[in-house]
PDB file of C-alpha atoms and ligand atoms in Angstrom:
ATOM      1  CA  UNK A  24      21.250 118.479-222.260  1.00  0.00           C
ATOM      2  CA  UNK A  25      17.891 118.472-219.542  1.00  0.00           C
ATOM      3  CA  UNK A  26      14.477 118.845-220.560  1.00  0.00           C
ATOM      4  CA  UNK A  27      12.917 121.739-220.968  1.00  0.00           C
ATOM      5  CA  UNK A  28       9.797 120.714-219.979  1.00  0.00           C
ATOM      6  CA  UNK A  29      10.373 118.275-216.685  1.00  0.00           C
ATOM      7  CA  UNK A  30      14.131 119.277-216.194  1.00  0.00           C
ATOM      8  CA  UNK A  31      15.707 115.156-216.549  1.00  0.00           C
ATOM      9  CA  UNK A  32      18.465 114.344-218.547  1.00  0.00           C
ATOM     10  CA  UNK A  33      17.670 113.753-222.334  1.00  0.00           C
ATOM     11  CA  UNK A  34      19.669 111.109-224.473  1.00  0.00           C
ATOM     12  CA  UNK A  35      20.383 112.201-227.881  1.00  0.00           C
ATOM     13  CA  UNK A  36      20.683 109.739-230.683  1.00  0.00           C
ATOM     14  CA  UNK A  37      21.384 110.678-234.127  1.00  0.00           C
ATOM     15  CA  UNK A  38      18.377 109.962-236.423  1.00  0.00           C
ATOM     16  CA  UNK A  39      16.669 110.665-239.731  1.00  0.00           C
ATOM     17  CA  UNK A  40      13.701 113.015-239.496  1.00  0.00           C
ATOM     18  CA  UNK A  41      10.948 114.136-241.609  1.00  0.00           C
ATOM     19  CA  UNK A  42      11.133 117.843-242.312  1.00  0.00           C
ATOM     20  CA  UNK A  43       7.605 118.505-242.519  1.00  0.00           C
ATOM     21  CA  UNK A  44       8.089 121.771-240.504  1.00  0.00           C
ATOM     22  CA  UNK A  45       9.383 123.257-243.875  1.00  0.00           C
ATOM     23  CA  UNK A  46       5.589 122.459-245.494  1.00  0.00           C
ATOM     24  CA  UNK A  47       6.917 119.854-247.655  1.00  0.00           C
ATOM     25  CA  UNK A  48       5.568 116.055-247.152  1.00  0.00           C
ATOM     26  CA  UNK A  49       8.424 114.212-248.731  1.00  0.00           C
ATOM     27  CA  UNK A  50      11.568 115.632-247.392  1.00  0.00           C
ATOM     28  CA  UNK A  51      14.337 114.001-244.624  1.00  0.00           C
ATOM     29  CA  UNK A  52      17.003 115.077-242.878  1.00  0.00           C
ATOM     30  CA  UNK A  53      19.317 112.329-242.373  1.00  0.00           C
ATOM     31  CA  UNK A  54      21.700 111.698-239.373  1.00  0.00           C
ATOM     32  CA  UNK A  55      19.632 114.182-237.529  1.00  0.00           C
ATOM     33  CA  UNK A  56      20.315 114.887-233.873  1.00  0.00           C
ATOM     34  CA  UNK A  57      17.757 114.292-231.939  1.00  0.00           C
ATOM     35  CA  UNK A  58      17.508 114.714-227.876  1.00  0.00           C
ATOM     36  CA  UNK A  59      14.889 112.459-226.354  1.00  0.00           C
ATOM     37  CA  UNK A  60      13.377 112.667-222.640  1.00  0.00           C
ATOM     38  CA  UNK A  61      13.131 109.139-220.817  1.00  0.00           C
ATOM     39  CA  UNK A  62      10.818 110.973-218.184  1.00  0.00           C
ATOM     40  CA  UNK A  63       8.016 112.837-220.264  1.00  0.00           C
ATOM     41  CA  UNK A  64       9.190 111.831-224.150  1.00  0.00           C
ATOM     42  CA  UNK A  65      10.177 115.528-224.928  1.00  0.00           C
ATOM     43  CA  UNK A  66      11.957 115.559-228.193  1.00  0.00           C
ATOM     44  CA  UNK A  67      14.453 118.302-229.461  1.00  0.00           C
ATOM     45  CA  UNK A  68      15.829 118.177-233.072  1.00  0.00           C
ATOM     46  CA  UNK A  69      18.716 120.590-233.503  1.00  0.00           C
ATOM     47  CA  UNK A  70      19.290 121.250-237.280  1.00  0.00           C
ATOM     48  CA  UNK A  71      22.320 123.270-237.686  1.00  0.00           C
ATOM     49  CA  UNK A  72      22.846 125.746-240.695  1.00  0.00           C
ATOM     50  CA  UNK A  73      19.022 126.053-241.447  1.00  0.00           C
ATOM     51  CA  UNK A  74      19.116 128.917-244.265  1.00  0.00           C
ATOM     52  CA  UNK A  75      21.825 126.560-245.860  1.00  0.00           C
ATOM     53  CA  UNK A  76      19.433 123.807-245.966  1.00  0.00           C
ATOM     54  CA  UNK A  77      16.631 126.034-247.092  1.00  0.00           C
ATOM     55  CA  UNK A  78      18.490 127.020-250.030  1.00  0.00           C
ATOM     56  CA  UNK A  79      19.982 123.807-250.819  1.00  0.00           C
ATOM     57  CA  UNK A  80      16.126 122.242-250.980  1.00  0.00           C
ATOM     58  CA  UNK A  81      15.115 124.826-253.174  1.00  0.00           C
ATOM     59  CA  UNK A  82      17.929 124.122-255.304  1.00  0.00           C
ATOM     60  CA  UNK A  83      16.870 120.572-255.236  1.00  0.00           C
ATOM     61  CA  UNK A  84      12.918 121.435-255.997  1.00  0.00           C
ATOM     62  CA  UNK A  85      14.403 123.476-259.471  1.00  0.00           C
ATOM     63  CA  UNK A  86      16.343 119.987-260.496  1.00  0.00           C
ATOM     64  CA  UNK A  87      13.174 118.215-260.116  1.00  0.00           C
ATOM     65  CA  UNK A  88      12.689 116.339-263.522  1.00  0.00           C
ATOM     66  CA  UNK A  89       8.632 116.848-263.335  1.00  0.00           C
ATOM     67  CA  UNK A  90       6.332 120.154-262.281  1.00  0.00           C
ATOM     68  CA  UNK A  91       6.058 121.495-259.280  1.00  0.00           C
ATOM     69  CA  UNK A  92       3.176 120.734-257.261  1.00  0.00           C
ATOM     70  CA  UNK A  93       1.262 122.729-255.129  1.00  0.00           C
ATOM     71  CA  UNK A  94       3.411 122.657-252.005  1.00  0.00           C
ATOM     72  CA  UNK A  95       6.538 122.763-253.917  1.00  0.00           C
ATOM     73  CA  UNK A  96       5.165 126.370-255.767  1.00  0.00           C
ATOM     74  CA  UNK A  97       4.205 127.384-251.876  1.00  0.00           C
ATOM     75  CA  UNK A  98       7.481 126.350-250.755  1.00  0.00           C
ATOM     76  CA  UNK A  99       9.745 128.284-253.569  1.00  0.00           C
ATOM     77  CA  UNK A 100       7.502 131.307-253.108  1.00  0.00           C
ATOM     78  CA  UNK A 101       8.126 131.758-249.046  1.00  0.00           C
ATOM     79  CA  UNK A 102      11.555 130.886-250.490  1.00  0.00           C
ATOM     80  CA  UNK A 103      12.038 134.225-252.523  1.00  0.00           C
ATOM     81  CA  UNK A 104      10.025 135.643-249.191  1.00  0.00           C
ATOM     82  CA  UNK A 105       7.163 137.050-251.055  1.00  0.00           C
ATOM     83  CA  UNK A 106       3.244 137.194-250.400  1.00  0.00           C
ATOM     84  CA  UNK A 107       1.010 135.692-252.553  1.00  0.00           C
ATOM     85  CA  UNK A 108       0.748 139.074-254.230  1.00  0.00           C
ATOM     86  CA  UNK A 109       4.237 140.219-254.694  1.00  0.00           C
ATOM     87  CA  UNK A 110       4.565 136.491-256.222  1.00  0.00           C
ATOM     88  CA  UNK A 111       1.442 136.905-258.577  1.00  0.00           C
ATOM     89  CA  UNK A 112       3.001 140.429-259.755  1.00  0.00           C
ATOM     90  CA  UNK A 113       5.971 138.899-260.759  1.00  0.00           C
ATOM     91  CA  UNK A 114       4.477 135.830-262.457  1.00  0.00           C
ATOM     92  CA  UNK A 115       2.008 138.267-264.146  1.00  0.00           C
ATOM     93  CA  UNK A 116      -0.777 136.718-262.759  1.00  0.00           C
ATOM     94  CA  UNK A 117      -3.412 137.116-260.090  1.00  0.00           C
ATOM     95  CA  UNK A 118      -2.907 136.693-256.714  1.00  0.00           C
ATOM     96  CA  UNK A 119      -6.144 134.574-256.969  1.00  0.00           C
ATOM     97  CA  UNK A 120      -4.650 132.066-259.325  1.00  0.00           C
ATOM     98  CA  UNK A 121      -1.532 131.824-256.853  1.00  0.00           C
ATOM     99  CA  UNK A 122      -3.854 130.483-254.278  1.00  0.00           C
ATOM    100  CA  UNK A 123      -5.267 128.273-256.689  1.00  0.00           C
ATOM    101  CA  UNK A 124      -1.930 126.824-257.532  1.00  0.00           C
ATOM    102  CA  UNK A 125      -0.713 126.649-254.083  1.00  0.00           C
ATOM    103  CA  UNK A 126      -4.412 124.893-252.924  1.00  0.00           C
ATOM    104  CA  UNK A 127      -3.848 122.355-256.211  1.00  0.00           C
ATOM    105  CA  UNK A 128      -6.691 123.717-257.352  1.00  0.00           C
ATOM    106  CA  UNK A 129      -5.089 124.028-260.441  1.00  0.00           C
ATOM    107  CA  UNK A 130      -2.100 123.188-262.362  1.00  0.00           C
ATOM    108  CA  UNK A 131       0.595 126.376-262.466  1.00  0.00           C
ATOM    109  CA  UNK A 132       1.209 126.146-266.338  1.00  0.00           C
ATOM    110  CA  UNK A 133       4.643 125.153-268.158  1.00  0.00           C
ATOM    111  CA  UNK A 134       5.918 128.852-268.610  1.00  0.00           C
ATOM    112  CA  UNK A 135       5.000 129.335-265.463  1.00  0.00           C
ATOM    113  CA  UNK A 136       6.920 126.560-263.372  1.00  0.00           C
ATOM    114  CA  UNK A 137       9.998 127.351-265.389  1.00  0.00           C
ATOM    115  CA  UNK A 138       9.759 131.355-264.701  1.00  0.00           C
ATOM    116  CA  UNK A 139       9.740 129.890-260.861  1.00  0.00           C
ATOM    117  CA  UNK A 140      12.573 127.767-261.339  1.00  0.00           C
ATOM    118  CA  UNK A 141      14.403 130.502-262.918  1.00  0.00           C
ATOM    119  CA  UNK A 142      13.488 133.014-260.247  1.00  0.00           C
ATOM    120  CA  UNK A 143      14.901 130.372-257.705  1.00  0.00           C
ATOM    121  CA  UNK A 144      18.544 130.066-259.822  1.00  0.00           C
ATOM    122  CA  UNK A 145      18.751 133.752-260.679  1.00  0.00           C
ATOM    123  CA  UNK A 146      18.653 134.186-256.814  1.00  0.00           C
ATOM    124  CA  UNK A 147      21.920 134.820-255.000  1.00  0.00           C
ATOM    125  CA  UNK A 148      23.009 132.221-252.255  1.00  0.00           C
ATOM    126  CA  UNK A 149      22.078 134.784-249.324  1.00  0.00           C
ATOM    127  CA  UNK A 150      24.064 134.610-246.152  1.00  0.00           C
ATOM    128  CA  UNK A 151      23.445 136.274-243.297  1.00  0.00           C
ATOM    129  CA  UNK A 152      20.489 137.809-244.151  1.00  0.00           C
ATOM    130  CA  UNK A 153      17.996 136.173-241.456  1.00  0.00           C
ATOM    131  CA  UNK A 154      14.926 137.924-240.206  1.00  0.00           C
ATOM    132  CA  UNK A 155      16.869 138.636-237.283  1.00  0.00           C
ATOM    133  CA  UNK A 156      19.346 139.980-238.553  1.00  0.00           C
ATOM    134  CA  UNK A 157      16.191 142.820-239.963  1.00  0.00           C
ATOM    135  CA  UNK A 158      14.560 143.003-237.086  1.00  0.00           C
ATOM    136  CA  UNK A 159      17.497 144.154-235.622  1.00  0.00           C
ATOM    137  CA  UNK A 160      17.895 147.014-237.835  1.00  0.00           C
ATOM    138  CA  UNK A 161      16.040 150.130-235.923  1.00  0.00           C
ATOM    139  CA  UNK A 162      14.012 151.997-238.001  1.00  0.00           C
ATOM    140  CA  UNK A 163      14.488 154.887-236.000  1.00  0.00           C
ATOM    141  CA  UNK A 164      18.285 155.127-236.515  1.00  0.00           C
ATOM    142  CA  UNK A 165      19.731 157.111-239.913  1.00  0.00           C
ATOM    143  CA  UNK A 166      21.837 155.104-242.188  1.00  0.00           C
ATOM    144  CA  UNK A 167      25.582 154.650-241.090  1.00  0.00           C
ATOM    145  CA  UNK A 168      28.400 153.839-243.407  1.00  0.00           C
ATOM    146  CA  UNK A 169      29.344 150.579-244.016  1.00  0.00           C
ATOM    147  CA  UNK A 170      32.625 149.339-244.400  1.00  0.00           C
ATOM    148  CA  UNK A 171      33.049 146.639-246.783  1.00  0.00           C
ATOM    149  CA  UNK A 172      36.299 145.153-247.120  1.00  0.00           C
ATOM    150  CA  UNK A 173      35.876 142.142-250.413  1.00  0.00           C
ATOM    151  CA  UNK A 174      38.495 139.035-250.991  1.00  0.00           C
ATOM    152  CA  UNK A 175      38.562 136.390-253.620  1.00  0.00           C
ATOM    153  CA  UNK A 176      39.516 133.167-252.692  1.00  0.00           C
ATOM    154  CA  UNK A 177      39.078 130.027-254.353  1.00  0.00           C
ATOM    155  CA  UNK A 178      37.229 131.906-257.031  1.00  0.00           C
ATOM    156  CA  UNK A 179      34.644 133.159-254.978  1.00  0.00           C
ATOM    157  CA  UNK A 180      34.355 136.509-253.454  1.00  0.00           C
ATOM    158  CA  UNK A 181      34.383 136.723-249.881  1.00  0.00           C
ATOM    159  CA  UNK A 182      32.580 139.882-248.230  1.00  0.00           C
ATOM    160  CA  UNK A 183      33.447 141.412-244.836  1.00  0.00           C
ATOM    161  CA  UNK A 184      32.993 143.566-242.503  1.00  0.00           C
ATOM    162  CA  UNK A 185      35.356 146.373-241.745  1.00  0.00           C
TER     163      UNK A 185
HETATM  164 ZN1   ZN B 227      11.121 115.687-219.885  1.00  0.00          ZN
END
């Protein structure tokens, strides 16, 4: 792989990385790849199956065996992909207090950190549901039918295409 940047040829190493990028302090990936520059010190971390990880940390945050803090609550709720609104409508609060919560301004009560952690398990694993994939979708063009052809295997259902 070359540099983007000044075009020389980049070593890659395999590293661990903090995943701050994802607004949470305390989280690694581990045996990252990471391609270095020896000419300019350009660095490019390639982290494959990204939604997979996303949902696998929010799985993680929902284990956690103390409440969620503030960037936690702000992580989960980009998570489920709503504003600070949509989230306060379906915690039954204001969208005020979200910011609160999500500022640690204050603490997000104990009914409240468990309807978020339920809200996280109740949701699906998504695949292939990326924003690109819905910014692809013209809003111009009627609806088409969709084929949908579904297999089980190995106990879970498999969805395709047809
Ligand atoms: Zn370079």
């Amino acid at each position: 792989m070359n540099c983007l940047t000044c075009g020389a040829k980049m070593k890659t190493q395999k590293k661990d990385v903090p995943y701050t990028a994802c607004g949470l302090s305390h989280v690694t990936l581990r045996n990252i790849e990471v391609s270095r520059c020896s000419q300019c010190g350009e660095e490019e971390i390639t982290i494959p199956r990204i939604e997979a990880l996303h949902q696998t940390i929010a799985q993680a945050l929902i284990a956690k065996p103390s409440r969620l803090n503030a960037e936690e609550i702000r992580y989960l709720r980009k998570y489920l992909d709503w504003s600070e609104a949509d989230f306060a409508a379906h915690m039954g609060t204001t969208r005020e207090t979200v910011m609160r919560w999500e500022k640690a301004q204050a603490h997000m009560g104990a009914q409240a950190d468990r309807l978020l952690r339920l809200m996280i398990a109740t949701k699906g694993p998504v695949r292939d549901y990326s924003l690109a994939t819905l910014r692809a979708i013209s809003t111009q063009e009627l609806p088409r039918v969709f084929h949908l052809g579904l297999t089980v295997e190995h106990e879970e259902w498999q969805a395709e295409a047809a």
